[in-house]
Tab-separated table of C-alpha atoms and ligand atoms in Angstrom:
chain	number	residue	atom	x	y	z
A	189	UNK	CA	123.640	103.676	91.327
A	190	UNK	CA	123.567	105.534	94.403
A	191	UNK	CA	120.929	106.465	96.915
A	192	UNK	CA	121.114	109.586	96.541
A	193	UNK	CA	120.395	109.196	92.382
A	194	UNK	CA	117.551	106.198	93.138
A	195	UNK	CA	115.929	108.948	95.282
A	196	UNK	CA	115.995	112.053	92.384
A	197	UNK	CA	114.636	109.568	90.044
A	198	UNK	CA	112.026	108.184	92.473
A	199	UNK	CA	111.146	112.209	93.400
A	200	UNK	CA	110.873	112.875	89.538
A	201	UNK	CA	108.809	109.718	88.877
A	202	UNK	CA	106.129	110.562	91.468
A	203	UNK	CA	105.901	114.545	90.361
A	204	UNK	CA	105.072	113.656	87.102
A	205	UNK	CA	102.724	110.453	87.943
A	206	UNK	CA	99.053	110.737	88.509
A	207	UNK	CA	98.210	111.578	91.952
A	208	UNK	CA	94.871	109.357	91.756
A	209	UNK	CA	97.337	106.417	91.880
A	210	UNK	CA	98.110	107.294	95.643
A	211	UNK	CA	94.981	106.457	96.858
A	212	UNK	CA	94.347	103.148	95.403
A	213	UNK	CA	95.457	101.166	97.559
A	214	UNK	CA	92.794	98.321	98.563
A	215	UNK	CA	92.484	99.156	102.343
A	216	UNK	CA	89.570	95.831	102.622
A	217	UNK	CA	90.210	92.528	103.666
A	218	UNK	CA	88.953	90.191	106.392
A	219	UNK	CA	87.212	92.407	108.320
A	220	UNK	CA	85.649	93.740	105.410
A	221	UNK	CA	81.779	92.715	104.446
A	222	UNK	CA	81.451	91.812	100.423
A	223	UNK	CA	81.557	95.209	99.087
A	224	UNK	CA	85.015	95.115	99.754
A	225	UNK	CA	84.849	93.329	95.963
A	226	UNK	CA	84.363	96.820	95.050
A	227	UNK	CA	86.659	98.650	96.832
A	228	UNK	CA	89.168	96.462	94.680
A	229	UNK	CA	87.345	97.063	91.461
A	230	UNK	CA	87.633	100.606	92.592
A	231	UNK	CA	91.368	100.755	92.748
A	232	UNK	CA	91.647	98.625	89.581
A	233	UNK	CA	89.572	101.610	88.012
A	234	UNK	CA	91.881	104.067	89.952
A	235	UNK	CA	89.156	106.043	91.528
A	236	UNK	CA	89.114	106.512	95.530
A	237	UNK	CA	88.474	103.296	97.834
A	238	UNK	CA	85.879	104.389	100.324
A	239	UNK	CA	84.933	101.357	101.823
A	240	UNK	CA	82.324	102.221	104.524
A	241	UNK	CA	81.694	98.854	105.372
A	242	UNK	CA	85.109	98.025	106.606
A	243	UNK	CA	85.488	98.605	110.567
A	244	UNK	CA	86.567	102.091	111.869
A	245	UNK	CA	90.037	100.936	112.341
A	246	UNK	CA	91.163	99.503	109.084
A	247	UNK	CA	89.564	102.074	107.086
A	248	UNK	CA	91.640	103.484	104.317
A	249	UNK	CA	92.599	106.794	104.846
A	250	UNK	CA	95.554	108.390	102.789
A	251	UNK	CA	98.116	105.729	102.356
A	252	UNK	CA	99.922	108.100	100.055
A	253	UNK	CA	103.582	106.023	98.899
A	254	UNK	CA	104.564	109.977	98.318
A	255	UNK	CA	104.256	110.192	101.303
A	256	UNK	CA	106.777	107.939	102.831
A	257	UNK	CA	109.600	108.430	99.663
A	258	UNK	CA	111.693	106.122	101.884
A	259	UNK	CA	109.269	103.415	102.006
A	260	UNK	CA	110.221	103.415	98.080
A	261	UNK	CA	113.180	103.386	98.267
A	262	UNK	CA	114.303	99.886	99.827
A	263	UNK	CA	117.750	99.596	100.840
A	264	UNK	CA	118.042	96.236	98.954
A	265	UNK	CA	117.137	97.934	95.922
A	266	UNK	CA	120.607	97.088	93.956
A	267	UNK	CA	118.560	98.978	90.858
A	268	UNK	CA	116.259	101.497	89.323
A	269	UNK	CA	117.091	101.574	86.113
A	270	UNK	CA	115.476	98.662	84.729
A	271	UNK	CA	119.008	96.709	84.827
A	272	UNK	CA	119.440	93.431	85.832
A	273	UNK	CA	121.643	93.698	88.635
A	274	UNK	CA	119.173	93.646	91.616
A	275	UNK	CA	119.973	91.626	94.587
A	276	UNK	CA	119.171	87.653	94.548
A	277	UNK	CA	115.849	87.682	95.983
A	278	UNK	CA	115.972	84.448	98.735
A	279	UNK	CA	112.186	83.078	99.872
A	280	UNK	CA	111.960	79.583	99.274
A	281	UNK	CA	115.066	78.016	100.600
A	282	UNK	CA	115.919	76.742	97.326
A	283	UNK	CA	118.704	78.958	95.693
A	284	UNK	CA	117.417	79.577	92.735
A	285	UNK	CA	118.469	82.551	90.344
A	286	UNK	CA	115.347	83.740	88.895
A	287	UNK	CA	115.698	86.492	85.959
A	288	UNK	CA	114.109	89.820	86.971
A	289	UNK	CA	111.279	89.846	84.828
A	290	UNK	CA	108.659	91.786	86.192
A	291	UNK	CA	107.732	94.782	88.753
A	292	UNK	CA	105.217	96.146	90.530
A	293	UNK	CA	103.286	99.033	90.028
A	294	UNK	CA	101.427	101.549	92.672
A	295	UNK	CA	97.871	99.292	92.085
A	296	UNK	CA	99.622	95.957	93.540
A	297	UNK	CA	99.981	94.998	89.672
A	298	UNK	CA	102.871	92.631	87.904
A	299	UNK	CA	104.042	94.314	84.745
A	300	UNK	CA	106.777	93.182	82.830
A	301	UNK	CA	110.058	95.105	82.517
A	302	UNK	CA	110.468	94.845	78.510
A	303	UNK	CA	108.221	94.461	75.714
A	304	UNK	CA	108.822	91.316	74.756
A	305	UNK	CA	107.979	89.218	78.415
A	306	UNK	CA	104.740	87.690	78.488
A	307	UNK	CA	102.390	90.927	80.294
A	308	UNK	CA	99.142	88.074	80.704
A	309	UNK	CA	100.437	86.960	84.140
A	310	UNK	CA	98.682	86.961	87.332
A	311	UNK	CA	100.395	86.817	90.958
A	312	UNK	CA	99.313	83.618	93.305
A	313	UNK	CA	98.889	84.711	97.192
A	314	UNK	CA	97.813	82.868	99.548
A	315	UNK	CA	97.283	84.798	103.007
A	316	UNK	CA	96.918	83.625	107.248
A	317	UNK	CA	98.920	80.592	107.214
A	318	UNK	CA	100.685	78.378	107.906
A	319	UNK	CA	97.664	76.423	109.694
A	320	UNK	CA	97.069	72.585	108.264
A	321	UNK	CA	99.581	69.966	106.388
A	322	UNK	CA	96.765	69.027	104.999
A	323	UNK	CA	95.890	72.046	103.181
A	324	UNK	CA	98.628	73.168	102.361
A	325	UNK	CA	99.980	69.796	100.540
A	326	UNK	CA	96.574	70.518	98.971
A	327	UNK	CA	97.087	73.480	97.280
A	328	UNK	CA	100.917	72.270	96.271
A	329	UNK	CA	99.831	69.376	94.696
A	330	UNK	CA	97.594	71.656	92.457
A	331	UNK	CA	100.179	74.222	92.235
A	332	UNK	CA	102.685	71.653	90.902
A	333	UNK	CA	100.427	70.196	88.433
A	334	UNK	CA	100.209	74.082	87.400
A	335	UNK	CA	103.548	74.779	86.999
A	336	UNK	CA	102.700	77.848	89.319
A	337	UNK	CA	104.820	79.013	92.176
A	338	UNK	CA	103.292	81.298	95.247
A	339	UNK	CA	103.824	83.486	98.151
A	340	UNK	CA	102.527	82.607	101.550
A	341	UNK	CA	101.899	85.479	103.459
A	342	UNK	CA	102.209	83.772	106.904
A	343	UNK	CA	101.632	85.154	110.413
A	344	UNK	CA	104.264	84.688	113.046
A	345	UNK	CA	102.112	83.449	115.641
A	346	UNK	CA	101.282	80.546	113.891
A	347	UNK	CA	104.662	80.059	112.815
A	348	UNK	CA	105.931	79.951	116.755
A	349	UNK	CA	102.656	76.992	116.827
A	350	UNK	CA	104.014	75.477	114.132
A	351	UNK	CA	107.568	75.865	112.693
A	352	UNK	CA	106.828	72.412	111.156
A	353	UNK	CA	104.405	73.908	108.621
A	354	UNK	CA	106.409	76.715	108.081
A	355	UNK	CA	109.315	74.259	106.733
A	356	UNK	CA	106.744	72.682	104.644
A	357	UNK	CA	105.716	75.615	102.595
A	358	UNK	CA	109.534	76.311	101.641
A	359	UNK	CA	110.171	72.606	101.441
A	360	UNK	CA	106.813	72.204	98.653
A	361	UNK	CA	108.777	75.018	96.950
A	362	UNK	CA	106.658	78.579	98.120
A	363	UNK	CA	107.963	82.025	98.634
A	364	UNK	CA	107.440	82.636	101.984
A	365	UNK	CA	106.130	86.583	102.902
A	366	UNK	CA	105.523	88.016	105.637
A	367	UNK	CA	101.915	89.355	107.015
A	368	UNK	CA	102.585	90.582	110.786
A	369	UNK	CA	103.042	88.747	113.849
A	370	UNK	CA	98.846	88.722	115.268
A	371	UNK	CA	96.913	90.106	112.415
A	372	UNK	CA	96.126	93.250	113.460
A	373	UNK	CA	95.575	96.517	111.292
A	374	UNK	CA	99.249	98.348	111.806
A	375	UNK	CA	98.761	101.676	109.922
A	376	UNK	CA	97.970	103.828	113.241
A	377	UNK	CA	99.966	101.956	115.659
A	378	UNK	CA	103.143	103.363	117.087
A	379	UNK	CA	106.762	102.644	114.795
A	380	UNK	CA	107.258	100.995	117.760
A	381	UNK	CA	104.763	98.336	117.719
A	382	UNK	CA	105.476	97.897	114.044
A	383	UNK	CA	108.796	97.207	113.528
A	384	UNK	CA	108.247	94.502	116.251
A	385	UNK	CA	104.943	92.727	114.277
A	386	UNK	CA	106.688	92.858	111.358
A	387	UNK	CA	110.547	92.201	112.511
A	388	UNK	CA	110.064	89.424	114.937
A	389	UNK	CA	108.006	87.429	111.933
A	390	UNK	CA	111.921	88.469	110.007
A	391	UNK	CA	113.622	87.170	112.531
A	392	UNK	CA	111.507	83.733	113.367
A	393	UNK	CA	111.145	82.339	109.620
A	394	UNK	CA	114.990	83.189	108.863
A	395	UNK	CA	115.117	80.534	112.506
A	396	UNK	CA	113.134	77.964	110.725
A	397	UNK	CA	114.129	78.431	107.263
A	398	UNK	CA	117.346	80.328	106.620
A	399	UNK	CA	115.736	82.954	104.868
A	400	UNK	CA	113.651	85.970	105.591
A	401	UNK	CA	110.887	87.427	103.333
A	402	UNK	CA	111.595	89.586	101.162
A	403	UNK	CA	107.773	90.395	100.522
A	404	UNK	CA	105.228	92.371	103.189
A	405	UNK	CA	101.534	92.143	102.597
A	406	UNK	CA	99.915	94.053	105.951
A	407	UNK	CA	96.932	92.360	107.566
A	408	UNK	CA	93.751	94.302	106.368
A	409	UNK	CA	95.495	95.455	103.771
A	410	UNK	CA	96.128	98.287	105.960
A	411	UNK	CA	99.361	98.848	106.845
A	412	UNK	CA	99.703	102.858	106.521
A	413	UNK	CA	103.082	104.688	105.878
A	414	UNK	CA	104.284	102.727	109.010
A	415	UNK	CA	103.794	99.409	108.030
A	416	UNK	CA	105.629	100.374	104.306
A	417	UNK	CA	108.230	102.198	106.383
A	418	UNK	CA	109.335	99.017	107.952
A	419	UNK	CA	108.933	96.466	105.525
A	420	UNK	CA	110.899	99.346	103.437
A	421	UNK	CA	113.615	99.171	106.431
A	422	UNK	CA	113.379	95.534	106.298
A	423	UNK	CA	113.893	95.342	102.630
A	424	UNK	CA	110.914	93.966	101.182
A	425	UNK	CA	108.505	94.965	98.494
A	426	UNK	CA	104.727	96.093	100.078
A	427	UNK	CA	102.060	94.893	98.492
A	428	UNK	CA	98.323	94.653	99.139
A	429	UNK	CA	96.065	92.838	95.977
A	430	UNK	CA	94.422	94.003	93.182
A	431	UNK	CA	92.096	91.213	92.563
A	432	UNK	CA	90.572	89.695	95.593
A	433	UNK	CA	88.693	86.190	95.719
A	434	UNK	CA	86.882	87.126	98.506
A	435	UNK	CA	87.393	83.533	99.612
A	436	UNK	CA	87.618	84.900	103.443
A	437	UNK	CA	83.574	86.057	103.013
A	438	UNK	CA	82.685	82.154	102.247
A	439	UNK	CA	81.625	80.015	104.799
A	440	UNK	CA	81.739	76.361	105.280
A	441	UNK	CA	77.936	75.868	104.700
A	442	UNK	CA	77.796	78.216	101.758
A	443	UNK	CA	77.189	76.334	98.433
A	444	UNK	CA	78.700	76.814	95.279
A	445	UNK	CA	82.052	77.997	96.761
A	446	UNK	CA	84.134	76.844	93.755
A	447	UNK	CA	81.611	79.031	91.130
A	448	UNK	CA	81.760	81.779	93.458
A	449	UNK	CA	85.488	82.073	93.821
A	450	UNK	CA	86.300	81.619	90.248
A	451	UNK	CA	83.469	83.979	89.326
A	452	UNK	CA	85.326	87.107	91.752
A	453	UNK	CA	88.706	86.312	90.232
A	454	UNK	CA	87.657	86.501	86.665
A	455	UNK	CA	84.990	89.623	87.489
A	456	UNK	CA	88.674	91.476	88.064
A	457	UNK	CA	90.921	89.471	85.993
A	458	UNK	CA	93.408	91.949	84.144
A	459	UNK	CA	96.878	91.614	83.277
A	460	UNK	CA	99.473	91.538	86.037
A	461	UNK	CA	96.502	90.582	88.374
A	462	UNK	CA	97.662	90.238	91.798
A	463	UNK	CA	95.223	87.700	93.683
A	464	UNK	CA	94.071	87.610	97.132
A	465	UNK	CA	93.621	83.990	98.646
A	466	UNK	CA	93.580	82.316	101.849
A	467	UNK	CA	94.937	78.796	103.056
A	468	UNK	CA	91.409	77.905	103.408
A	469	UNK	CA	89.571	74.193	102.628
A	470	UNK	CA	87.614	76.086	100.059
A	471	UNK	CA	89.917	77.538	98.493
A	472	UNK	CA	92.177	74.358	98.410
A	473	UNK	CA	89.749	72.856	96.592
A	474	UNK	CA	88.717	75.672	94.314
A	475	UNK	CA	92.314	76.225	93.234
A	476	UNK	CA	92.688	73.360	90.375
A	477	UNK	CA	89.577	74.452	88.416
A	478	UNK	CA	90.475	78.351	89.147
A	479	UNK	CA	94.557	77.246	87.643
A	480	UNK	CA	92.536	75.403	84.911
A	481	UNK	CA	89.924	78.571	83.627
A	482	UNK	CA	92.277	81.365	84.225
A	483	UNK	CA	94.933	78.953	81.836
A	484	UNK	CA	91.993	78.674	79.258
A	485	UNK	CA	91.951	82.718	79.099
A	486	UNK	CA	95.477	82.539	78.464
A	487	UNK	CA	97.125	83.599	81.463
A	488	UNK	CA	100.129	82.163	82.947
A	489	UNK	CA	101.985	82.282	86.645
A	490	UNK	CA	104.213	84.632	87.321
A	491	UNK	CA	107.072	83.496	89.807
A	492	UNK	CA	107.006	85.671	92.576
A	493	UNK	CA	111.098	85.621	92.595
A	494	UNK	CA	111.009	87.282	89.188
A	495	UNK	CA	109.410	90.426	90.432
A	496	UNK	CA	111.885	92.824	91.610
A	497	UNK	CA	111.875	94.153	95.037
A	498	UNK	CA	111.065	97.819	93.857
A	499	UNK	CA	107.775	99.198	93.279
A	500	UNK	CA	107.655	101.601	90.250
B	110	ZN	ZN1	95.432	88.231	106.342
């Protein structure tokens, strides 16, 4: 399959796709107050994500993947045509071969590539790290007594802090991504500035663990036609969320934390969710019972290694 082909097909997918699916993407995050619940229930429902209460700078403005074809078409793409052939997706260290069962589609969703594979899966994320051993042996031990796999979207200054942690999260078994170098909203900074936020967090977890990402969530979930640009370049699926816990609104004092956080995930839960969380105490200690309800609703984990690196 060459470029040149993946390109036609990609050009003939998005003329006859729904424009309203351009604009979904959930531009909210941290700096976002609570609405930003709804700005995700808002792309889920594929209307326009306004978000007025999110600060001037990560606002969402037209993140349009039309837009940016390239940022589409990632050079590690080894397939478009549903085959099996893609390149062996690397993240946690551990080499192993993972059948291609899923994609993702232009909300940030997991959908399966045939008929017959399971569709009631949601995506685990856990954003900001690495930042505590403690925490994040935490939310292993749960994840292990899930069955579930993850990716940590980890920021490289914390990685420079702490390699050690870093090595922890592949050695637990997680599929490291990457989230920027200092957090900052990318989408209308220079290519420049980019490429080095995102590159230099390539370069230092392939130091400390062999492997670089092969998955880019930007910070804010703002990241613009830059940000997909380079993690295009860079060959790694973007991604924002399509179900956010809103776990980074919840303070330590705040009661009820657990209720609160399951109560968000489940308010969005669809198939192929893909859910925002943070290495967080509260979200550590949410995680068993949240593992345990969205099980009882008959939803299982999808491993992040069986999504391929295309969105489509
Ligand atoms: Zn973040």
């Amino acid at each position: 399959m060459g470029k040149q082909t993946a390109a036609l097909l990609l050009a003939a997918f998005l003329l006859t796709s729904c424009s309203s699916a351009e604009n979904t993407a959930p531009d909210g995050g941290k700096a976002a107050a609570p609405s930003s619940n709804a700005s995700a229930s808002a792309a889920l429902a594929g209307t326009s994500t306004a978000s007025p209460s999110i600060q001037p700078s990560a606002a969402a403005s037209s993140q349009s993947p039309a837009a940016s074809p390239g940022a589409s078409v990632s050079p590690a793409e080894g397939s478009v045509d549903g085959g099996a052939k893609q390149k062996e997706q690397a993240g946690s260290g551990t080499e192993v071969k993972v059948p291609l069962l899923y994609h993702m589609n232009k909300n940030y969703d997991i959908k399966p590539n045939e008929e017959s594979t399971n569709k009631k899966v949601v995506l685990l994320t856990f954003d900001d790290g690495p930042k505590e051993a403690k925490l994040i042996n935490s939310i292993f031990d749960t994840l292990d007594k899930h069955k579930a796999k993850a990716i940590f979207f980890v920021n490289g200054y914390r990685i420079k802090e702490h390699p050690e942690l870093l090595k922890l999260i592949q050695e637990r078994g997680g599929i490291i991504g990457n989230h920027s170098w200092d957090h900052i909203v990318l989408k209308d900074k220079p290519y420049t500035a980019v490429k080095k936020q995102i590159e230099d967090v390539q370069r230092i977890v392939k130091e400390v663990t062999g492997v670089a990402p092969v998955f880019f969530r930007p910070p804010h979930g703002a990241g613009g036609d830059v940000g997909r640009k380079v993690a295009a370049e860079n060959g790694m699926l973007y991604m924002t969320w399509s179900n956010g816990s809103l776990d980074w609104t919840m303070k330590e004092k705040d009661t009820g934390k657990t209720e609160k956080l399951i109560k968000n995930v489940t308010d969005q839960l669809h198939p192929g969710s893909n859910i925002l969380m943070h290495e967080l105490p509260w979200t550590a200690e949410a995680l068993d019972k949240l593992l345990t309800t969205l099980a009882s609703k008959g939803y299982g984990f999808a491993d992040p290694r069986s999504i391929e690196l295309k969105m489509r």
